[in-house]
Amino acid sequence: MTTQTSRQRWELLLVPLVIIAFCAAAYWLTLSFDRMPPILKRGIQPADFPQLVCATIIILTLFMMWRDPVRIAEQSGSKTVGTMVLMVVFAGLTTIDLFLALAVFAAVLAFYWGERRVGFLVLVGLIVPVLVFFLFDRVFEIRFPRGLLTNLWYG
Amino acid sequence: MDGILNGLLALGDPQLLILLLMATLGGVVIGALPGLNATTGAALLLPFTLTMEPIPAIAVLTAIYCSATFAGAITAILINTPGTSASATTCLDGYPMAMRGEAGRALGMAVVSSTIGGVLSVLCLMLAAPLLARAAYHFSPPEYFALTLFGLSMLATIGDGSPVRNIIAGALGVLLALVGVDNLTTVERFTFGSHELYDGIGFVPVMIGLFGISELLVQSSALDQIRERIKLNAVKLPSREDYKKVWKTILRSSGIGVFIGILPAEGATVASMIGYNEARRWSKTPEQFGKGAIEGIAGSEAANNAATGGAMVPTLALGIPGSATAAVILAGLMVHGLRPGPAMFTEQAEFAYAIFWSMLFVNLLFLAIGLYGARLFARITLVPTQILWPCVFIFSVVGAYALEQSMFDVWVALISGVLGYLMRRYGFSVVPLAIGLILGGMLEQRLGQSMVMLDEKWWLLVTRPLTLFFFVLTALALFGPTVWRIMRPESARQSDQ
């Protein structure tokens, strides 16, 4: 219990630190933006506004740490991390074929979330992706990127 | 006048009417499914509207907005789970009524009060939006800058998330909006040499990620939730006694909804909460609230549907989104090359009025759908999460891909989804990020134009009356609640605690 509390404390401290680090990095990047000669700068330099926004976020985050610390509002379930991992697998599969990746992801996600009825798994993993594919291809004339399976249709 | 008539004539197109019927049915399905709401639905369907003409495209999105906002009441009443956050207060009295065998009466009241609220709000939209747009004709860049800043400051007060966290999220959205080639100077910013980032980060994939994929991750932690639906025999129109009891509540809540909707960033959720609280405050039997008071349903539903028309007022007249769903619709307008603002009511009057008429039509349409189809839609409330959300994922990915036919947008949607989930986990609302992304570029552009106009003397901004007025409103939105808390008598503060 003590370990968990201490981990959560770190986690909550990490959130504002990540925001500050992100904005500090963005601010640092703005220092490398080209500066325009006065005649071309159109009121403000390209770096001015991003710097103002970064500084505002950093100040607000410090204020948040002082007055209104971050809390955990949504508890992660045991399947949340697994779902994110599946998304990474999906991203990897898209390099082979987007349609294949969608079908595999949908079926595996449904199974992982507890669906065991074969009919529903076929619906989610095959029928819906096929319908969506043809809806986009025929009705909206939007082509999926070429891949292992889509090449069979596109030729 | 021509614009009003031409807009009405545009609605005479049978194809558009069929499309509106389908969108309304789709909106009711979206609203009735727990976890999906008007914003998610509009974000997911936005890519499907890309091949359409502007009038049907935006009419479809507004139809989803109106009908999904209403349909949240179906799940709120029958399974005690609000289909949309705007229906959270409908649960309080709708479910107890359903429990005592009055589900049909509760749904009937929800349908009728939603329709009245929606119709009144569209009439207000028709009157107020052109007037506001005409007033905005006198705005120059400093006024627009101050107005956009005010719009962003209103993020502090939106429903979920603390004020400071909302503003941080909004500012992060503004920062993301600055990625790409600067329109004023053509200097590359935060592109890291990637040509996909030259045009900036697209609104559509970010919105799909923030509202669709992040919700999928939230749903993954609620898989063990068991939902039970209460039996619904038929929807009953309210009786004469019911009308006598609630007509004042419906009118009051409609007014509240329109007003809250017009305020930038405030949407149906805030409107329904205030509408419900005011209904209780004015009721002769406030002790019945929470136990199945029909006025509670009327107060909540009239307000949340009235907010839809109200939210479209600043969206169309000023280009400042009135709610999260209005932000998606605004993104749709931009994707279709339309520029909301004063010119919309002169140069594109037919378009603007066609949207108003279609919203009016949709409000009447869901009255019929709600009364005669609620039994059917009640069945979809129990679609298993493990079936629904993989399908939502497929639509999210394909929708993100469709706009530019680019896998880069799919990665943007996925990353936005994970970011959105993490934000929600740590108490940040994703709505300010989306609105900041839309308004960020506009804010910088107007600041730059103001600086040119004022000869780079920024302090002259406060010497202009309207600009000063908006700055005062901004300060009130940001610091008003804190000052109010400090200024209140000690006894009132203690009673709050």
XYZ file of C-alpha atoms in Angstrom, chain B residues 25-405:
381
model
C -31.493 8.703 -36.855
C -27.710 8.334 -36.650
C -27.566 11.087 -34.038
C -30.234 9.388 -31.943
C -28.279 6.111 -32.123
C -25.057 7.909 -31.162
C -26.713 9.724 -28.269
C -28.402 6.563 -27.042
C -25.157 4.597 -26.893
C -23.406 5.117 -23.555
C -19.952 6.624 -24.057
C -20.726 8.121 -27.441
C -21.973 11.698 -27.523
C -22.688 14.492 -29.986
C -19.056 15.659 -30.062
C -17.617 12.187 -30.659
C -20.312 11.480 -33.245
C -19.694 14.729 -35.118
C -15.908 14.191 -35.008
C -16.251 10.614 -36.311
C -18.672 11.582 -39.076
C -16.881 14.766 -40.140
C -14.655 12.900 -42.640
C -17.773 11.355 -44.234
C -19.050 14.837 -45.062
C -15.934 15.836 -46.978
C -17.227 14.729 -50.342
C -20.521 16.557 -49.839
C -21.455 20.125 -50.734
C -21.143 22.576 -47.804
C -24.894 22.824 -47.022
C -25.561 19.073 -46.648
C -22.190 18.552 -44.940
C -22.759 21.097 -42.179
C -26.490 20.288 -41.971
C -25.576 16.643 -41.260
C -23.193 17.689 -38.471
C -25.759 20.015 -36.873
C -28.421 17.278 -37.171
C -26.148 14.937 -35.243
C -25.535 17.690 -32.686
C -29.257 18.290 -32.055
C -30.469 14.694 -32.131
C -27.610 13.168 -30.123
C -28.052 15.815 -27.427
C -31.714 14.785 -27.121
C -31.062 11.030 -27.296
C -28.801 11.056 -24.259
C -32.055 11.142 -22.293
C -33.031 7.645 -23.503
C -30.167 5.941 -21.691
C -30.401 8.373 -18.783
C -34.000 7.346 -18.151
C -33.845 3.654 -19.019
C -30.455 2.513 -17.734
C -29.457 5.331 -15.383
C -26.381 6.064 -17.519
C -26.423 9.385 -19.336
C -25.883 8.815 -23.061
C -24.225 12.222 -23.121
C -22.876 14.292 -20.230
C -25.599 16.854 -20.950
C -28.175 14.294 -19.792
C -26.495 13.576 -16.446
C -29.128 15.605 -14.607
C -31.910 13.803 -16.498
C -30.868 10.585 -14.715
C -31.675 12.145 -11.342
C -35.425 12.115 -11.928
C -35.794 10.104 -15.132
C -34.512 6.848 -13.696
C -36.592 7.008 -10.484
C -39.665 7.612 -12.666
C -38.740 4.622 -14.830
C -38.228 2.520 -11.697
C -41.783 3.193 -10.601
C -43.137 2.184 -14.014
C -43.341 5.641 -15.625
C -40.554 5.294 -18.200
C -42.917 6.179 -21.059
C -44.116 9.338 -19.339
C -40.539 10.369 -18.500
C -39.374 9.826 -22.072
C -42.410 11.661 -23.431
C -41.554 14.675 -21.306
C -37.894 14.468 -22.373
C -38.889 14.426 -26.054
C -41.363 17.290 -25.798
C -39.190 19.557 -23.648
C -36.144 18.843 -25.838
C -38.135 19.779 -28.936
C -39.497 22.999 -27.427
C -36.034 23.962 -26.144
C -34.467 23.142 -29.503
C -37.059 24.994 -31.601
C -36.927 28.108 -29.402
C -33.138 28.106 -29.564
C -33.134 27.878 -33.372
C -35.546 30.823 -33.537
C -33.166 32.772 -31.276
C -30.281 31.693 -33.513
C -32.106 33.035 -36.565
C -32.610 36.393 -34.857
C -29.419 36.743 -32.838
C -26.731 35.415 -35.175
C -27.285 37.968 -37.984
C -27.530 40.796 -35.418
C -24.308 39.693 -33.744
C -22.656 39.345 -37.130
C -23.805 42.857 -38.085
C -22.308 44.207 -34.858
C -19.086 42.337 -35.652
C -18.804 44.290 -38.919
C -17.427 47.155 -36.847
C -14.718 44.947 -35.349
C -11.148 45.435 -36.488
C -8.217 43.113 -35.616
C -7.743 44.431 -32.038
C -11.427 43.768 -31.240
C -11.246 40.336 -32.836
C -8.073 39.568 -30.888
C -9.720 40.586 -27.608
C -12.862 38.609 -28.491
C -10.873 35.462 -29.322
C -8.943 35.860 -26.059
C -12.274 36.148 -24.243
C -13.449 32.969 -25.989
C -10.377 31.146 -24.740
C -10.717 32.552 -21.230
C -14.224 31.084 -21.032
C -12.561 27.673 -21.136
C -11.759 28.274 -17.455
C -15.401 27.818 -16.565
C -16.417 24.792 -18.643
C -17.871 21.756 -16.910
C -15.175 19.237 -16.073
C -11.616 20.022 -15.037
C -10.427 22.820 -12.762
C -10.183 26.385 -14.169
C -6.381 26.450 -14.163
C -6.125 23.007 -15.767
C -8.677 24.020 -18.418
C -6.625 27.099 -19.285
C -3.398 25.043 -19.412
C -5.105 22.567 -21.776
C -6.429 25.434 -23.912
C -2.982 27.040 -24.078
C -1.458 23.679 -25.076
C -4.018 23.579 -27.882
C -2.949 27.075 -28.938
C 0.696 25.930 -28.923
C -0.178 22.928 -31.135
C -1.980 25.286 -33.513
C 1.313 27.110 -34.088
C 2.998 24.049 -35.620
C 3.668 24.513 -39.335
C 4.528 27.368 -41.639
C 3.625 30.746 -40.112
C 0.949 32.323 -42.335
C 2.178 35.854 -41.684
C 5.892 35.384 -42.316
C 6.180 31.922 -43.979
C 8.730 30.879 -41.357
C 8.685 27.160 -40.430
C 7.874 26.480 -36.781
C 8.131 23.143 -34.923
C 8.107 21.205 -38.222
C 11.391 19.313 -37.620
C 11.809 19.268 -41.392
C 8.762 17.022 -41.818
C 6.683 18.034 -44.844
C 3.565 16.551 -43.202
C 3.808 19.253 -40.554
C 4.160 22.181 -42.995
C 0.398 22.775 -43.015
C 0.161 22.268 -39.282
C -1.591 19.603 -37.235
C -5.014 18.818 -38.699
C -8.107 19.549 -36.610
C -9.965 16.446 -37.762
C -7.497 13.713 -36.684
C -6.856 15.489 -33.375
C -10.587 15.689 -32.652
C -11.122 12.061 -33.626
C -8.312 11.106 -31.257
C -9.365 13.360 -28.390
C -13.049 12.494 -28.483
C -13.143 8.997 -30.030
C -9.979 7.072 -29.247
C -9.496 8.553 -25.769
C -13.066 7.475 -24.912
C -12.201 3.948 -26.083
C -9.373 3.895 -23.538
C -11.692 5.246 -20.838
C -14.216 2.523 -21.690
C -11.506 -0.118 -21.291
C -11.573 0.577 -17.557
C -15.344 0.200 -17.282
C -15.749 -3.247 -18.814
C -17.144 -4.817 -15.677
C -19.983 -2.292 -15.453
C -23.317 -4.085 -15.619
C -26.164 -2.197 -17.227
C -29.782 -3.156 -16.804
C -32.487 -1.629 -18.903
C -35.911 -0.895 -17.519
C -38.769 -2.138 -19.673
C -40.382 0.484 -21.899
C -43.864 -0.183 -23.230
C -44.698 3.038 -25.077
C -43.735 6.669 -24.945
C -46.579 8.796 -23.591
C -47.149 12.399 -24.521
C -47.319 14.571 -21.401
C -50.818 15.026 -20.011
C -52.536 18.390 -19.563
C -51.586 18.291 -15.850
C -47.983 17.656 -16.763
C -47.959 20.621 -19.144
C -49.513 22.842 -16.466
C -46.768 21.778 -14.102
C -43.815 22.254 -16.423
C -44.520 24.948 -19.012
C -42.827 27.658 -16.990
C -39.870 25.340 -16.341
C -39.514 24.567 -20.052
C -39.566 28.258 -21.005
C -37.142 29.212 -18.228
C -34.756 26.390 -19.056
C -34.937 27.181 -22.759
C -33.910 30.768 -21.998
C -31.084 29.543 -19.761
C -29.955 27.064 -22.413
C -29.854 29.675 -25.171
C -27.945 32.129 -22.972
C -25.416 29.540 -21.776
C -25.047 28.224 -25.324
C -24.222 31.676 -26.681
C -21.367 32.073 -24.182
C -18.173 30.885 -25.869
C -17.126 27.338 -24.939
C -20.080 26.724 -22.604
C -22.266 23.929 -23.877
C -25.236 21.737 -23.167
C -23.781 20.139 -20.018
C -23.491 23.413 -18.117
C -26.889 24.504 -19.451
C -28.611 21.321 -18.248
C -27.073 21.633 -14.780
C -28.211 25.242 -14.395
C -31.594 24.454 -15.977
C -32.121 21.591 -13.528
C -31.032 23.623 -10.489
C -33.286 26.529 -11.445
C -36.208 24.139 -11.982
C -35.695 22.852 -8.448
C -35.276 26.359 -7.022
C -38.551 27.583 -8.536
C -40.497 24.379 -7.920
C -43.371 24.220 -5.435
C -42.223 20.713 -4.529
C -38.410 20.851 -4.517
C -38.296 17.877 -2.140
C -39.538 15.673 -5.005
C -36.394 16.391 -7.065
C -34.140 13.374 -7.239
C -37.087 11.084 -6.521
C -38.790 11.304 -9.912
C -40.002 14.895 -10.418
C -41.187 15.474 -13.979
C -40.092 19.139 -13.742
C -36.524 17.897 -13.267
C -36.585 16.143 -16.647
C -38.183 19.169 -18.337
C -35.683 21.581 -16.776
C -32.663 19.542 -17.781
C -33.765 18.503 -21.292
C -35.154 21.875 -22.423
C -31.912 23.548 -21.333
C -29.500 21.114 -22.972
C -31.293 21.189 -26.309
C -31.710 24.964 -26.206
C -27.950 25.231 -25.783
C -27.409 23.665 -29.224
C -28.945 26.606 -31.097
C -27.338 29.063 -28.705
C -23.895 27.522 -29.250
C -24.227 28.008 -33.000
C -24.670 31.800 -32.583
C -21.017 32.693 -31.797
C -19.825 29.818 -33.987
C -21.412 31.166 -37.156
C -21.437 34.881 -36.364
C -17.953 35.245 -34.889
C -16.060 32.025 -35.561
C -15.800 31.365 -31.796
C -17.147 27.899 -30.906
C -20.012 27.928 -28.441
C -19.380 24.337 -27.301
C -17.179 21.299 -27.945
C -19.495 20.001 -30.694
C -19.696 23.492 -32.181
C -15.879 23.385 -32.303
C -16.087 20.228 -34.443
C -18.686 21.926 -36.673
C -16.395 24.958 -36.912
C -13.582 22.629 -37.987
C -16.004 21.256 -40.606
C -16.726 24.782 -41.859
C -12.996 25.469 -42.175
C -12.327 22.167 -43.948
C -15.038 23.133 -46.467
C -13.348 26.506 -46.992
C -16.088 28.524 -45.293
C -15.171 31.435 -43.066
C -17.623 32.041 -40.227
C -18.104 35.700 -39.360
C -20.057 38.731 -40.483
C -19.577 37.928 -44.168
C -21.406 34.635 -43.733
C -24.730 36.480 -43.424
C -24.185 38.610 -46.520
C -22.015 36.629 -48.923
C -23.220 33.162 -47.832
C -26.645 34.014 -46.431
C -28.291 31.091 -48.232
C -25.851 28.697 -46.581
C -26.327 30.193 -43.104
C -30.132 30.150 -43.286
C -30.213 26.678 -44.817
C -28.350 25.499 -41.703
C -30.864 27.283 -39.439
C -33.850 25.779 -41.267
C -32.291 22.323 -41.208
C -31.765 22.607 -37.442
C -35.410 23.557 -37.037
C -36.434 20.610 -39.209
C -34.252 18.213 -37.202
C -35.784 19.380 -33.934
C -39.244 18.530 -35.264
C -37.957 15.300 -36.751
C -36.642 13.947 -33.493
C -39.971 14.734 -31.866
C -41.515 12.151 -34.190
C -38.569 9.772 -33.877
C -38.548 10.125 -30.107
C -42.268 9.498 -29.728
C -42.580 6.604 -32.135
C -39.091 5.124 -32.222
C -37.901 5.359 -28.629
C -38.829 1.729 -27.978
C -36.614 0.656 -30.840
C -33.733 2.920 -29.838
C -34.036 1.715 -26.259
C -32.825 -1.671 -27.507
C -29.458 -0.320 -28.663
C -28.616 1.016 -25.220
C -27.365 -2.422 -24.290
C -24.994 -2.977 -27.245
C -22.001 -4.646 -25.566
C -18.989 -2.385 -25.075
C -16.697 -5.069 -26.494
C -18.612 -4.915 -29.808
C -19.252 -1.190 -30.016
C -15.797 0.202 -29.331
C -13.754 -1.904 -31.777
C -16.198 -0.628 -34.435
C -15.687 2.954 -33.205
C -11.931 2.399 -33.526
C -12.316 1.276 -37.151
C -14.353 4.404 -37.971
C -11.883 6.608 -36.070
C -8.855 5.320 -37.985
C -10.522 5.350 -41.392
C -12.019 8.783 -40.665
C -8.632 10.210 -39.689
C -7.071 8.708 -42.807
C -9.825 9.877 -45.173
C -9.278 13.636 -45.057
C -5.802 13.757 -46.617
C -5.492 10.038 -47.343
